[in-house]
PDB file of C-alpha atoms in Angstrom:
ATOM      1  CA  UNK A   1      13.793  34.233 -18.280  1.00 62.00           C
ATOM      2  CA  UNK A   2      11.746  35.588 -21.421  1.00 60.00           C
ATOM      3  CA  UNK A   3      12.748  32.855 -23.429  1.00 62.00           C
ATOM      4  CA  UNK A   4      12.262  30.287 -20.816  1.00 63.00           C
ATOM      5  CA  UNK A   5       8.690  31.194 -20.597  1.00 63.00           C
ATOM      6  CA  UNK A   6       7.704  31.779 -23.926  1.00 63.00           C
ATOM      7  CA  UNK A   7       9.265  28.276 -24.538  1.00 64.00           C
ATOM      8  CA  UNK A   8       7.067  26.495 -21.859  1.00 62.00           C
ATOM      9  CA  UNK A   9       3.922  28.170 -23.266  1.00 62.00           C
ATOM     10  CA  UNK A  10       4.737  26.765 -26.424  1.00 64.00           C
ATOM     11  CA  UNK A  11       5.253  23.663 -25.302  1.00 64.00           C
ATOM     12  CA  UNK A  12       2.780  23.302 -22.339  1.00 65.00           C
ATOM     13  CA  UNK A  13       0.119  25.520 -22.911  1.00 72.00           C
ATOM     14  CA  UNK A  14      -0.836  28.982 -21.399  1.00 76.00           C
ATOM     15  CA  UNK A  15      -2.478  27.480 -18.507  1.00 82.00           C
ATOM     16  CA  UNK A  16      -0.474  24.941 -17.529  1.00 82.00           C
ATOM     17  CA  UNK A  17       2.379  27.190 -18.238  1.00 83.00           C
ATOM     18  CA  UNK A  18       1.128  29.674 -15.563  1.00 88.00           C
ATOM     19  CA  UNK A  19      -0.086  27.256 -13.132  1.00 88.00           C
ATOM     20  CA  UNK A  20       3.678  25.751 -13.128  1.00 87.00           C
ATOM     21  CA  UNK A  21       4.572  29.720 -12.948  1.00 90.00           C
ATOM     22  CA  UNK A  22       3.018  29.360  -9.641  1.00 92.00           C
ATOM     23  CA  UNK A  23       4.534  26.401  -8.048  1.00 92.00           C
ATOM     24  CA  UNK A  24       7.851  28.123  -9.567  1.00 92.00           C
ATOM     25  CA  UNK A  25       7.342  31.461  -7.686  1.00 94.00           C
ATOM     26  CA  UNK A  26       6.127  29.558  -4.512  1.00 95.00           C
ATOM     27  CA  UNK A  27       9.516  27.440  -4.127  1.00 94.00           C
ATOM     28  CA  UNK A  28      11.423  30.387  -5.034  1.00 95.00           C
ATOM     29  CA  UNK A  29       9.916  32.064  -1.763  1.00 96.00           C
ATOM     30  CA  UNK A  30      10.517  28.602  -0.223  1.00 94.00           C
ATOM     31  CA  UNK A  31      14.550  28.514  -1.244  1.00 93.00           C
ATOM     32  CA  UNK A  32      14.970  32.232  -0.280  1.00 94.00           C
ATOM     33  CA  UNK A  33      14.322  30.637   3.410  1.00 93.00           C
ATOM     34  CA  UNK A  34      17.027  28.247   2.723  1.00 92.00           C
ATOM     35  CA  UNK A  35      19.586  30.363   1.494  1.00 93.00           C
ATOM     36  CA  UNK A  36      19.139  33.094   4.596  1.00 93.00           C
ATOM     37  CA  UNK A  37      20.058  29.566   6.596  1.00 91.00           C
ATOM     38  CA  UNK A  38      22.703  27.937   4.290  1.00 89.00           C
ATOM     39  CA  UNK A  39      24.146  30.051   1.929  1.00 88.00           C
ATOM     40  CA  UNK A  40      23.732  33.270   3.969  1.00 90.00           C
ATOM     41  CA  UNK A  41      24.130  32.446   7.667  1.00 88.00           C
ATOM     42  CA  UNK A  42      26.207  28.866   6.386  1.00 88.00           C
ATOM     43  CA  UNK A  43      24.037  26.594   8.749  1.00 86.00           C
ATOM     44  CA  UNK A  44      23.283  23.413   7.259  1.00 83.00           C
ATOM     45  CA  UNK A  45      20.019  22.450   7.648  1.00 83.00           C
ATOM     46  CA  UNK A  46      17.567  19.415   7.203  1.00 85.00           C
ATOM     47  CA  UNK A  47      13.799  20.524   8.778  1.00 84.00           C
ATOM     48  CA  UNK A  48      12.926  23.111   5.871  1.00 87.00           C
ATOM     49  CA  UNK A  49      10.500  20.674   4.999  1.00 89.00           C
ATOM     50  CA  UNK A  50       8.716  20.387   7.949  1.00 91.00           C
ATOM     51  CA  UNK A  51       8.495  24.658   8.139  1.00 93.00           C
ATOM     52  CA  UNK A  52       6.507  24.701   4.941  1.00 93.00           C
ATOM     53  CA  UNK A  53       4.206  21.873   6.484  1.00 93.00           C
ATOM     54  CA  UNK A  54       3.492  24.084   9.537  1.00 94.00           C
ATOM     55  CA  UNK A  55       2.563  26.925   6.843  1.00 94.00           C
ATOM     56  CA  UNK A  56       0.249  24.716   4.840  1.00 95.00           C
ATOM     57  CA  UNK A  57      -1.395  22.942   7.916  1.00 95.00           C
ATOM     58  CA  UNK A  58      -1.701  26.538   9.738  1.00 95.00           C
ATOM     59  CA  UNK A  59      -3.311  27.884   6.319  1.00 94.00           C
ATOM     60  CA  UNK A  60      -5.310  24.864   5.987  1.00 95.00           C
ATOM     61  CA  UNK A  61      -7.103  24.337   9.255  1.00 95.00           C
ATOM     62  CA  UNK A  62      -7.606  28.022   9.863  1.00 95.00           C
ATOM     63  CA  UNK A  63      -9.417  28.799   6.025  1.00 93.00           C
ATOM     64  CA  UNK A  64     -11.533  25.677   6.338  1.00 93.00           C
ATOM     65  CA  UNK A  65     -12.504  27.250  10.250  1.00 92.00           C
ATOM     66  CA  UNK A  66     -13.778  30.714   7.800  1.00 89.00           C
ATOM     67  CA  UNK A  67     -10.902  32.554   9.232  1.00 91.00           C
ATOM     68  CA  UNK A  68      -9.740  35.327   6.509  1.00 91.00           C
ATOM     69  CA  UNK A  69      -7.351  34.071   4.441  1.00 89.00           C
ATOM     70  CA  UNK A  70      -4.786  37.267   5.315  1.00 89.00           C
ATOM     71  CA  UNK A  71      -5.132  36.813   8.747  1.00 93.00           C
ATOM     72  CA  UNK A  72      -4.661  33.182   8.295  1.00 95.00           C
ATOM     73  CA  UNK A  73      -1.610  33.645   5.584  1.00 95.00           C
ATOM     74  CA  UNK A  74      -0.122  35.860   8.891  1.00 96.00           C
ATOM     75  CA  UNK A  75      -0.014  32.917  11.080  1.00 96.00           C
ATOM     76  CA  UNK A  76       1.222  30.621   8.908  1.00 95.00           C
ATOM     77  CA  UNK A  77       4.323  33.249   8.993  1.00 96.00           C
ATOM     78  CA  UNK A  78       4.069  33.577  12.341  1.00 96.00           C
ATOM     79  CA  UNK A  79       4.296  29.784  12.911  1.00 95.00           C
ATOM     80  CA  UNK A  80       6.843  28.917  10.347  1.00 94.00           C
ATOM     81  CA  UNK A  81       9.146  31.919  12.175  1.00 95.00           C
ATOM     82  CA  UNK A  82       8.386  30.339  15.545  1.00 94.00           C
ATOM     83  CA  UNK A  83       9.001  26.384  14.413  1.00 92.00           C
ATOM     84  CA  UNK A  84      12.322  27.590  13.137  1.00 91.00           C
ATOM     85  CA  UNK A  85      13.425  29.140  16.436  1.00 91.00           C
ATOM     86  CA  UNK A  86      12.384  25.832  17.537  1.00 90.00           C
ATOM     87  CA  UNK A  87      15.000  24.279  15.284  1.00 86.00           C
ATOM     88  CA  UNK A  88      17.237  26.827  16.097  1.00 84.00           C
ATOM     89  CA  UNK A  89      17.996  25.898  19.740  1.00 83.00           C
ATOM     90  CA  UNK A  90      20.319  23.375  19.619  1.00 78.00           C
ATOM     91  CA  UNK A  91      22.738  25.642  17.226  1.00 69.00           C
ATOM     92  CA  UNK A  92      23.849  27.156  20.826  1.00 70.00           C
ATOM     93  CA  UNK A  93      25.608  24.704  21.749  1.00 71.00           C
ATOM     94  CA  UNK A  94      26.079  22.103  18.237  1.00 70.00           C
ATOM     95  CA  UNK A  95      27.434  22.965  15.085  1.00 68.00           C
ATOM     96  CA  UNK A  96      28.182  21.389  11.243  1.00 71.00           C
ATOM     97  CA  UNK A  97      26.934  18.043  11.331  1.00 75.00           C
ATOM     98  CA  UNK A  98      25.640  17.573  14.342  1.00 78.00           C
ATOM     99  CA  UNK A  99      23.563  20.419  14.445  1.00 79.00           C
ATOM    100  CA  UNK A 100      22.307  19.363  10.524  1.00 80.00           C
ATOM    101  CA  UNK A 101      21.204  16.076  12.651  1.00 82.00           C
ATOM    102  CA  UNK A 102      18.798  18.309  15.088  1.00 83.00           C
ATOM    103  CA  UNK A 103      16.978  19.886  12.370  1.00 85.00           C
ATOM    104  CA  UNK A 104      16.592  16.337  10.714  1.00 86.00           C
ATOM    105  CA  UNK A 105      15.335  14.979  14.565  1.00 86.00           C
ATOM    106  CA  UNK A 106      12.959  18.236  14.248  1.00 87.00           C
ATOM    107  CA  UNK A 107      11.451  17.433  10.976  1.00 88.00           C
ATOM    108  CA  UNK A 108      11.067  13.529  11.816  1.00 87.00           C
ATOM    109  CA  UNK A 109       9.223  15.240  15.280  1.00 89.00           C
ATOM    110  CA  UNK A 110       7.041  17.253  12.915  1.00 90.00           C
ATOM    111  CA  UNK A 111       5.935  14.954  10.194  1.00 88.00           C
ATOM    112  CA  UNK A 112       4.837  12.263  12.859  1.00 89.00           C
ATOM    113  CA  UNK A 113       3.306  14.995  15.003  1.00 91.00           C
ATOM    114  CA  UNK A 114       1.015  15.526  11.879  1.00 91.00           C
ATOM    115  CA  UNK A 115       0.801  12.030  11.554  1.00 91.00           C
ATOM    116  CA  UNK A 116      -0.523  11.102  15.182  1.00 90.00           C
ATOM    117  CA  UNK A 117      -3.151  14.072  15.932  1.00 90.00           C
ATOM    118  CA  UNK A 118      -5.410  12.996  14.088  1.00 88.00           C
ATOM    119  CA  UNK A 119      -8.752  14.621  15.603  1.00 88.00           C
ATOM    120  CA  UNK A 120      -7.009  18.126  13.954  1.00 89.00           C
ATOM    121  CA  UNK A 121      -4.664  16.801  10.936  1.00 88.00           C
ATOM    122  CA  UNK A 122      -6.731  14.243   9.915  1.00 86.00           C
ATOM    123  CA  UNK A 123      -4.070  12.156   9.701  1.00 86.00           C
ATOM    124  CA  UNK A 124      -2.150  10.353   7.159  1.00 87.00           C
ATOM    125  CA  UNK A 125      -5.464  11.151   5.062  1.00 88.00           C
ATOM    126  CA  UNK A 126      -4.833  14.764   4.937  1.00 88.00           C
ATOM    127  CA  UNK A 127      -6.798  17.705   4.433  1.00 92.00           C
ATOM    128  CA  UNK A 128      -8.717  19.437   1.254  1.00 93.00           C
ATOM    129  CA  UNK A 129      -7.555  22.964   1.081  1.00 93.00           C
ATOM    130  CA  UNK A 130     -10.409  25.271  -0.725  1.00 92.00           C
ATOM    131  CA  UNK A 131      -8.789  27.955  -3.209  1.00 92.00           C
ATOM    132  CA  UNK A 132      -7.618  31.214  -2.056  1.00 92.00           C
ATOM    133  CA  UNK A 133      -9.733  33.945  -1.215  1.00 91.00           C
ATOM    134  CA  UNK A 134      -8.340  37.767  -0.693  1.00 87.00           C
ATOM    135  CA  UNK A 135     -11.330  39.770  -0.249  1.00 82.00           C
ATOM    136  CA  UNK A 136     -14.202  38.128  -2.367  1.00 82.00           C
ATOM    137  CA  UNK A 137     -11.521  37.360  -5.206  1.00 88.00           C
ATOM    138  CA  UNK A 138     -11.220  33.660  -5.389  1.00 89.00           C
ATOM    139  CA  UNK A 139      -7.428  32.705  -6.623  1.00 88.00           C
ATOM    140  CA  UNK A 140      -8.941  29.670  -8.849  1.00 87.00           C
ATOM    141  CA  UNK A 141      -7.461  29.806 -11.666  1.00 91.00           C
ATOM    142  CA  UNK A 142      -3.703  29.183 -13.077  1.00 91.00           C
ATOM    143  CA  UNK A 143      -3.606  33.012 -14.083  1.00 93.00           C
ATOM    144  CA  UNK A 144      -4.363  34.165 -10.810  1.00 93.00           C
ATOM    145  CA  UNK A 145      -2.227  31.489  -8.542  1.00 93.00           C
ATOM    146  CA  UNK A 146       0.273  32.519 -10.573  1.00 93.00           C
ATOM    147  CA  UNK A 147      -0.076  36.377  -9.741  1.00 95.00           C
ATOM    148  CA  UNK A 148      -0.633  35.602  -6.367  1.00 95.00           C
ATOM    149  CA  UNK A 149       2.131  33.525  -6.246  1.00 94.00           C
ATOM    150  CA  UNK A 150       4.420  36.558  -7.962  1.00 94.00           C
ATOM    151  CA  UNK A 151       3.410  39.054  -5.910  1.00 96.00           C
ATOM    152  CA  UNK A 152       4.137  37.005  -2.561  1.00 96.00           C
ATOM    153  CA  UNK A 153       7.600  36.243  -4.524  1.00 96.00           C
ATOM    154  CA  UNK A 154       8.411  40.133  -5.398  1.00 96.00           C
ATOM    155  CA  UNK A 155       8.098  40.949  -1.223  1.00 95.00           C
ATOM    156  CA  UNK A 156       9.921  38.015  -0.219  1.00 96.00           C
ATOM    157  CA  UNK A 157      12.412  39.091  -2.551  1.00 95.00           C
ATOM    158  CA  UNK A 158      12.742  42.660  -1.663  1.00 96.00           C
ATOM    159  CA  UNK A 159      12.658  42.152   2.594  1.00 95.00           C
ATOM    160  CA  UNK A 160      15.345  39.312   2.017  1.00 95.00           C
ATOM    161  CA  UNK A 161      17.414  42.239  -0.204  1.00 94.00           C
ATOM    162  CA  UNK A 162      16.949  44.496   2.489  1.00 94.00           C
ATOM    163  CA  UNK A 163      17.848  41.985   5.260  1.00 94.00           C
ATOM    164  CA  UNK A 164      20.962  40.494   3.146  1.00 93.00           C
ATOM    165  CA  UNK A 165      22.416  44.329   2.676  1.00 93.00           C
ATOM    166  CA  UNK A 166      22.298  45.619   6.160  1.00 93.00           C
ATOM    167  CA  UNK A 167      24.075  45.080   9.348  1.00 93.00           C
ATOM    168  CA  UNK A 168      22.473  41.760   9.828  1.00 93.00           C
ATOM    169  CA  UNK A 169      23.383  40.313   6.830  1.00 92.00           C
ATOM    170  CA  UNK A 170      26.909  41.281   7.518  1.00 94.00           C
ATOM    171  CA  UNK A 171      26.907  39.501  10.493  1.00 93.00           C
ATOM    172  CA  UNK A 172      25.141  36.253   9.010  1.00 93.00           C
ATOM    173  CA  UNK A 173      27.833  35.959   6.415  1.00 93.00           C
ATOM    174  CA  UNK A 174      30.889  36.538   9.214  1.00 93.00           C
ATOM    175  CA  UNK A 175      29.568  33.908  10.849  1.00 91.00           C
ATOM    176  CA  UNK A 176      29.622  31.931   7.721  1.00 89.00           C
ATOM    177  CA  UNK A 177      33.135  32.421   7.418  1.00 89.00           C
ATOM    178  CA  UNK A 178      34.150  32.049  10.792  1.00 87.00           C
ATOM    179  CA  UNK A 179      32.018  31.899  13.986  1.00 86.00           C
ATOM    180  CA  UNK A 180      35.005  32.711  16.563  1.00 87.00           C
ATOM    181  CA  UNK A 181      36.181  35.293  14.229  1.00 90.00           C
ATOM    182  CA  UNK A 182      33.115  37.034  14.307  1.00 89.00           C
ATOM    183  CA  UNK A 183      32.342  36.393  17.895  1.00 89.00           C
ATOM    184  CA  UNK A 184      35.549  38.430  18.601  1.00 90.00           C
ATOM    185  CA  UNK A 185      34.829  41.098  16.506  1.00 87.00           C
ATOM    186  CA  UNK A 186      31.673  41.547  18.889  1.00 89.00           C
ATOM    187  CA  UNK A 187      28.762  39.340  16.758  1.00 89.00           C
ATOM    188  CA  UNK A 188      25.996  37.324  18.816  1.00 90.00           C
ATOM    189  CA  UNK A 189      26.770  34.387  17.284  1.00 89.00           C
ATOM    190  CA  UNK A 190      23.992  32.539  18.891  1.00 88.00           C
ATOM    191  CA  UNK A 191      21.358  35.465  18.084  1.00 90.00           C
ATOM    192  CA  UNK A 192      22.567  35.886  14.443  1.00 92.00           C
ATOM    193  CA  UNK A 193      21.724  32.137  13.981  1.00 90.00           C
ATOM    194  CA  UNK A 194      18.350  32.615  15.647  1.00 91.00           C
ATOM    195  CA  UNK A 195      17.403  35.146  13.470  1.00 93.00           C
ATOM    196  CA  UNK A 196      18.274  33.344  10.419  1.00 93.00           C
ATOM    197  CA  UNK A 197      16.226  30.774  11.437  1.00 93.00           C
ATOM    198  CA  UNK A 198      12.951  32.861  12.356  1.00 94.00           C
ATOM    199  CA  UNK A 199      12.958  34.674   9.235  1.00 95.00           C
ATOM    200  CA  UNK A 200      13.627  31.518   6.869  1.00 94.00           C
ATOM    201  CA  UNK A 201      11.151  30.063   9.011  1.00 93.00           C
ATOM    202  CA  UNK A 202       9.042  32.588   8.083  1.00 95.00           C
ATOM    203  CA  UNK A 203       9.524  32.271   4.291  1.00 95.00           C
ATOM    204  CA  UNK A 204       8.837  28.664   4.601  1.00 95.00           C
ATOM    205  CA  UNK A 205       5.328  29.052   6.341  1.00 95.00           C
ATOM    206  CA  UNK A 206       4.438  31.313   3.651  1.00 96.00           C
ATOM    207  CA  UNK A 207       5.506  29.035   1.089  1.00 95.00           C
ATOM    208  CA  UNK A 208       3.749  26.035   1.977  1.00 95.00           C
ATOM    209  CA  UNK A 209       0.406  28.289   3.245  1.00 95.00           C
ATOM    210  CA  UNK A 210       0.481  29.217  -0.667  1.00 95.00           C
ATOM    211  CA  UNK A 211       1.794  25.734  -1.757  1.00 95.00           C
ATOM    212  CA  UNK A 212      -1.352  24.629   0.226  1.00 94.00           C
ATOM    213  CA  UNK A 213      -4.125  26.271  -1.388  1.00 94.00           C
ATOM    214  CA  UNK A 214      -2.115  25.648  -5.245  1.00 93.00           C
ATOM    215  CA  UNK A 215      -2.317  21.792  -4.604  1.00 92.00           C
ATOM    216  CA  UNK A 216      -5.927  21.657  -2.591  1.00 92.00           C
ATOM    217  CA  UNK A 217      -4.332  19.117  -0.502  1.00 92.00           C
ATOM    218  CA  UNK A 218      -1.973  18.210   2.399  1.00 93.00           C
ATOM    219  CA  UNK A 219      -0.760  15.203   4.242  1.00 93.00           C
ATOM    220  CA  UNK A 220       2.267  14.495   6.655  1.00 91.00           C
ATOM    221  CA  UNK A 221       4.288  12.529   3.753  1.00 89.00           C
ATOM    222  CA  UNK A 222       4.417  16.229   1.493  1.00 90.00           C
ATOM    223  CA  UNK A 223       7.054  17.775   3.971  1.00 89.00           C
ATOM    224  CA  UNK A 224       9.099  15.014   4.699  1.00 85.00           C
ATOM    225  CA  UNK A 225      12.582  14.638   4.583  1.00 85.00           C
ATOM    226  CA  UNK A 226      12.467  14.128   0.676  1.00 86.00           C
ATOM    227  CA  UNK A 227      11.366  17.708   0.213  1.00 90.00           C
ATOM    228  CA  UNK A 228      13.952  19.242   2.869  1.00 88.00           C
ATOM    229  CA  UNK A 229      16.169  17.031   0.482  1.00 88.00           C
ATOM    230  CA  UNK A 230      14.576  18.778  -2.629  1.00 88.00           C
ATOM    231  CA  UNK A 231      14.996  22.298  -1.195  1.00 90.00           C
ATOM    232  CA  UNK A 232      18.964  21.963  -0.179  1.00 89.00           C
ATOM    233  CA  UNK A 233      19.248  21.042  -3.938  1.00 88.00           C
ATOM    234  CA  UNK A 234      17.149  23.913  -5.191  1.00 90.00           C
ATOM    235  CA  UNK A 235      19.561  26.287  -3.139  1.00 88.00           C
ATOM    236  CA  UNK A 236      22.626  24.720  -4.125  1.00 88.00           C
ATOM    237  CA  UNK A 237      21.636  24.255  -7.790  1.00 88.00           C
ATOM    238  CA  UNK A 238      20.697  27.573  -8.019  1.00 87.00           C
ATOM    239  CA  UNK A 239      23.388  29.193  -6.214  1.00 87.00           C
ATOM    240  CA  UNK A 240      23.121  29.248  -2.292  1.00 82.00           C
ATOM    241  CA  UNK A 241      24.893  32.274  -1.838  1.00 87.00           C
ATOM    242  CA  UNK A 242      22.879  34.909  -4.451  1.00 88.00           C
ATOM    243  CA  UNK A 243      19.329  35.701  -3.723  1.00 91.00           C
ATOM    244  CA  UNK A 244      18.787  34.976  -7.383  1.00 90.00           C
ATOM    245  CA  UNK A 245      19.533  31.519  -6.633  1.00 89.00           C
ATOM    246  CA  UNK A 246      16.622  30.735  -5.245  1.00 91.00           C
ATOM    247  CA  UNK A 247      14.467  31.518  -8.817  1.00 91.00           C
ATOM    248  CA  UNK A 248      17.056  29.806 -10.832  1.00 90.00           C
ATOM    249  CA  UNK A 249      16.567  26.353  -8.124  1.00 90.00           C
ATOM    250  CA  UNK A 250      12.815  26.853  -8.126  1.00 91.00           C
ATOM    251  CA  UNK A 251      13.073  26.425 -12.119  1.00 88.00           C
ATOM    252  CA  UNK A 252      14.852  23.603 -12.216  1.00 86.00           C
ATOM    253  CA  UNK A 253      13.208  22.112  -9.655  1.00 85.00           C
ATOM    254  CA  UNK A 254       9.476  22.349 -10.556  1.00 85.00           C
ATOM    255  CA  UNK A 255      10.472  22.425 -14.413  1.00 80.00           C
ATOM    256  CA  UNK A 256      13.296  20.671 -15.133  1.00 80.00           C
ATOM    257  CA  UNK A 257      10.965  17.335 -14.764  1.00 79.00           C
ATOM    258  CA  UNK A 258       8.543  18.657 -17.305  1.00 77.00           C
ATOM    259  CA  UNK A 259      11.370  19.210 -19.157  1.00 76.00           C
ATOM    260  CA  UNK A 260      13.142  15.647 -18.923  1.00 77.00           C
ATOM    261  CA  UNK A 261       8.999  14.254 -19.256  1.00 77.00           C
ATOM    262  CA  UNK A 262       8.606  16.154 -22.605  1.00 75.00           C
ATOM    263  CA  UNK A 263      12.360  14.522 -24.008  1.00 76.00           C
ATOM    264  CA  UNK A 264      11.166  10.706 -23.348  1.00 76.00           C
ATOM    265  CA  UNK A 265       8.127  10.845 -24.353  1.00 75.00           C
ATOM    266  CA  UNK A 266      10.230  11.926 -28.157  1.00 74.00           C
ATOM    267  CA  UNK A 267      12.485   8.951 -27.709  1.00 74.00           C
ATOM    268  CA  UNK A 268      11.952   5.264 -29.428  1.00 74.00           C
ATOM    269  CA  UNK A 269       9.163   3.838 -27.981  1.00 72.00           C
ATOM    270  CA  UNK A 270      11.728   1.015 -27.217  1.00 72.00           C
ATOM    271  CA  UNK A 271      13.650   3.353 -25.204  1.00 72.00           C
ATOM    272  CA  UNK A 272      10.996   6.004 -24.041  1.00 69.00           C
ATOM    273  CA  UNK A 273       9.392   2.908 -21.804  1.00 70.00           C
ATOM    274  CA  UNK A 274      12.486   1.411 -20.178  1.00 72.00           C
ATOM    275  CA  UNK A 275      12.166   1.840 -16.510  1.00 70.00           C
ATOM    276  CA  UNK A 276      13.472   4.507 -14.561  1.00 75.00           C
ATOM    277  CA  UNK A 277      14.417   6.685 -17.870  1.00 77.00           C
ATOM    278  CA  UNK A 278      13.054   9.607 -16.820  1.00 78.00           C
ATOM    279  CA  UNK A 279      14.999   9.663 -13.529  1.00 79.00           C
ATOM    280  CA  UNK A 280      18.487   8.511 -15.302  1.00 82.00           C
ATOM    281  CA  UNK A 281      18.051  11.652 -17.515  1.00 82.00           C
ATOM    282  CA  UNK A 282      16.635  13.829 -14.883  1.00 80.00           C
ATOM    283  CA  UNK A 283      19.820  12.827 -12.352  1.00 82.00           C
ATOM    284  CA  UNK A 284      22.205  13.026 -15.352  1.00 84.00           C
ATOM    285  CA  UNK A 285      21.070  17.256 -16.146  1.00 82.00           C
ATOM    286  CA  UNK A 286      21.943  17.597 -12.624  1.00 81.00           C
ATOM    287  CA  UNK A 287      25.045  16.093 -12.539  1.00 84.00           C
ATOM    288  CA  UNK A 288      26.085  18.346 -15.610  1.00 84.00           C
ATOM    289  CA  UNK A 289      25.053  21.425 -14.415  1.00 81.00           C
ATOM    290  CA  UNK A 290      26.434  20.696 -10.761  1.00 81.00           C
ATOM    291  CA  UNK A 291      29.955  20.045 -13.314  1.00 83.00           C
ATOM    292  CA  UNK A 292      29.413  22.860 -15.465  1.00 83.00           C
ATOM    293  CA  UNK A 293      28.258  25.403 -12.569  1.00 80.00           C
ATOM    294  CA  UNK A 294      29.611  24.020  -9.441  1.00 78.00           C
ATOM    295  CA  UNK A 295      28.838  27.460  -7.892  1.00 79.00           C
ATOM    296  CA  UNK A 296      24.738  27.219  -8.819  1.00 80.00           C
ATOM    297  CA  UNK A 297      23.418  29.106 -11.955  1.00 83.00           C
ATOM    298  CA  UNK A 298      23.617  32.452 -10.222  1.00 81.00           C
ATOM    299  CA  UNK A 299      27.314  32.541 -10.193  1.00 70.00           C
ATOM    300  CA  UNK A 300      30.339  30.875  -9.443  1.00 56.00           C
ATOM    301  CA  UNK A 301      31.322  32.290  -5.954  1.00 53.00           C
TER     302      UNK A 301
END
């Protein structure tokens, strides 16, 4: 990780380098979500995206209303946890892909929801997010997204440690393996699932409230299926089963581009402009490492 960073502030810059330290940090938070649901609990699902848009619009309308940006970070939470009990429901009574087909119905429900009301969205125009404020300090710089951004990471981390090694975690990973197995040894099924849900829910809102503020902008067509796409990959590239995974995806994710961005433009110019280079290269390091690690980067089980 040392070397990783001192290598992109030699090649990016200090700044830059910390303000892609914060989009890093914030999808990390965003993929822990995903692995409590997938790799965790072993439901697949498709409406993550849509969780970190009811973060960023909750943190968006509520800081340009002058609420406090704490109290407003706690109900984007609070309405991330509740939009994935929403998306929850139908894992009572569906399961593998059909359930995987709810979640994408819930996200399609969500982005046009945005979409249509208008009067408070604004639309497919979207909303200007001001920077972060925590008390008088104003968050508008690279350095301090990016503590911001680590700090929110580091109690993610820990509560999703905590949650992973107790009781509940036990029963999230039974289910995993076998739901009528672990129904018979006496597990809610149905309330393990829920809980999954609420707390990567949870994550999510708190992701895209921070993702929000970082960018200065939403609009319905951020947290669309593409990014529910983009977060599935994070967890599996990173390993949706470890905790850890979730850094590792973030990195590849948010850097891996840079990455691929800073190898063309060092090719021929004959070859640096042929179309769709950067997206060849970008889908071939995937395909390696998905080859070379088929268990994501934080280990092979």
């Amino acid at each position: 990780m040392v070397v990783l960073a001192a290598l992109a502030v030699w090649a990016l810059g200090a700044d830059y380098a910390l303000a892609q330290a914060a989009f890093v940090s914030t999808w990390a938070i965003a993929g822990l979500g995903v692995i409590l649901v997938v790799g965790q609990c072993g439901q697949v699902s498709l409406g993550q995206g849509a969780l970190l848009g009811l973060g960023a619009y909750a943190q968006a309308l509520l800081v340009l209303r002058g609420v406090p940006a704490p109290l407003s970070l706690a109900v984007a939470v609070a309405l991330g946890a509740v939009g994935g009990w929403l998306a929850s429901l139908p894992a009572r009574r569906l399961g593998g892909l059909y359930f995987a087909m709810s979640t994408l119905a819930f996200a399609q429900v969500v982005e046009e929801g945005l979409v249509r009301w208008e009067s408070l969205t604004g639309g497919a125009a979207g909303l200007a997010v001001p920077p972060l404020v925590l008390g008088g300090w104003v968050a508008n710089t690279s350095l301090a997204q990016a503590l911001v951004g680590g700090v929110a990471l580091v109690m993610a981390w820990l509560a999703c440690r905590r949650w992973v090694a107790s009781r509940l975690g036990r029963a999230w990973r039974a289910v995993r393996e076998d739901e009528v197995a672990a129904a018979a040894a006496g597990i809610d099924v149905a309330h393990a699932k829920t809980l999954a849900f609420v707390l990567g829910g949870g994550l999510s809102g708190l992701a895209g409230a921070l993702y929000a503020h970082w960018i200065g902008f939403v609009s319905p067509e951020q947290f669309g299926l593409t990014l529910s796409f983009e977060l599935l990959m994070l967890a599996f590239i990173g390993g949706a089963r470890h905790l850890a995974g979730a850094l590792w995806g973030a990195l590849v994710v948010v850097a891996l581009p840079q990455a691929v961005s800073l190898a063309v433009e060092r090719l021929p110019p004959g070859l640096a402009g042929a179309a769709g280079i950067e997206t060849a290269l970008f889908g071939g390091v995937l395909v390696v490492l998905v080859l070379l690690r088929p268990g994501g980067l934080a280990g092979s089980r």
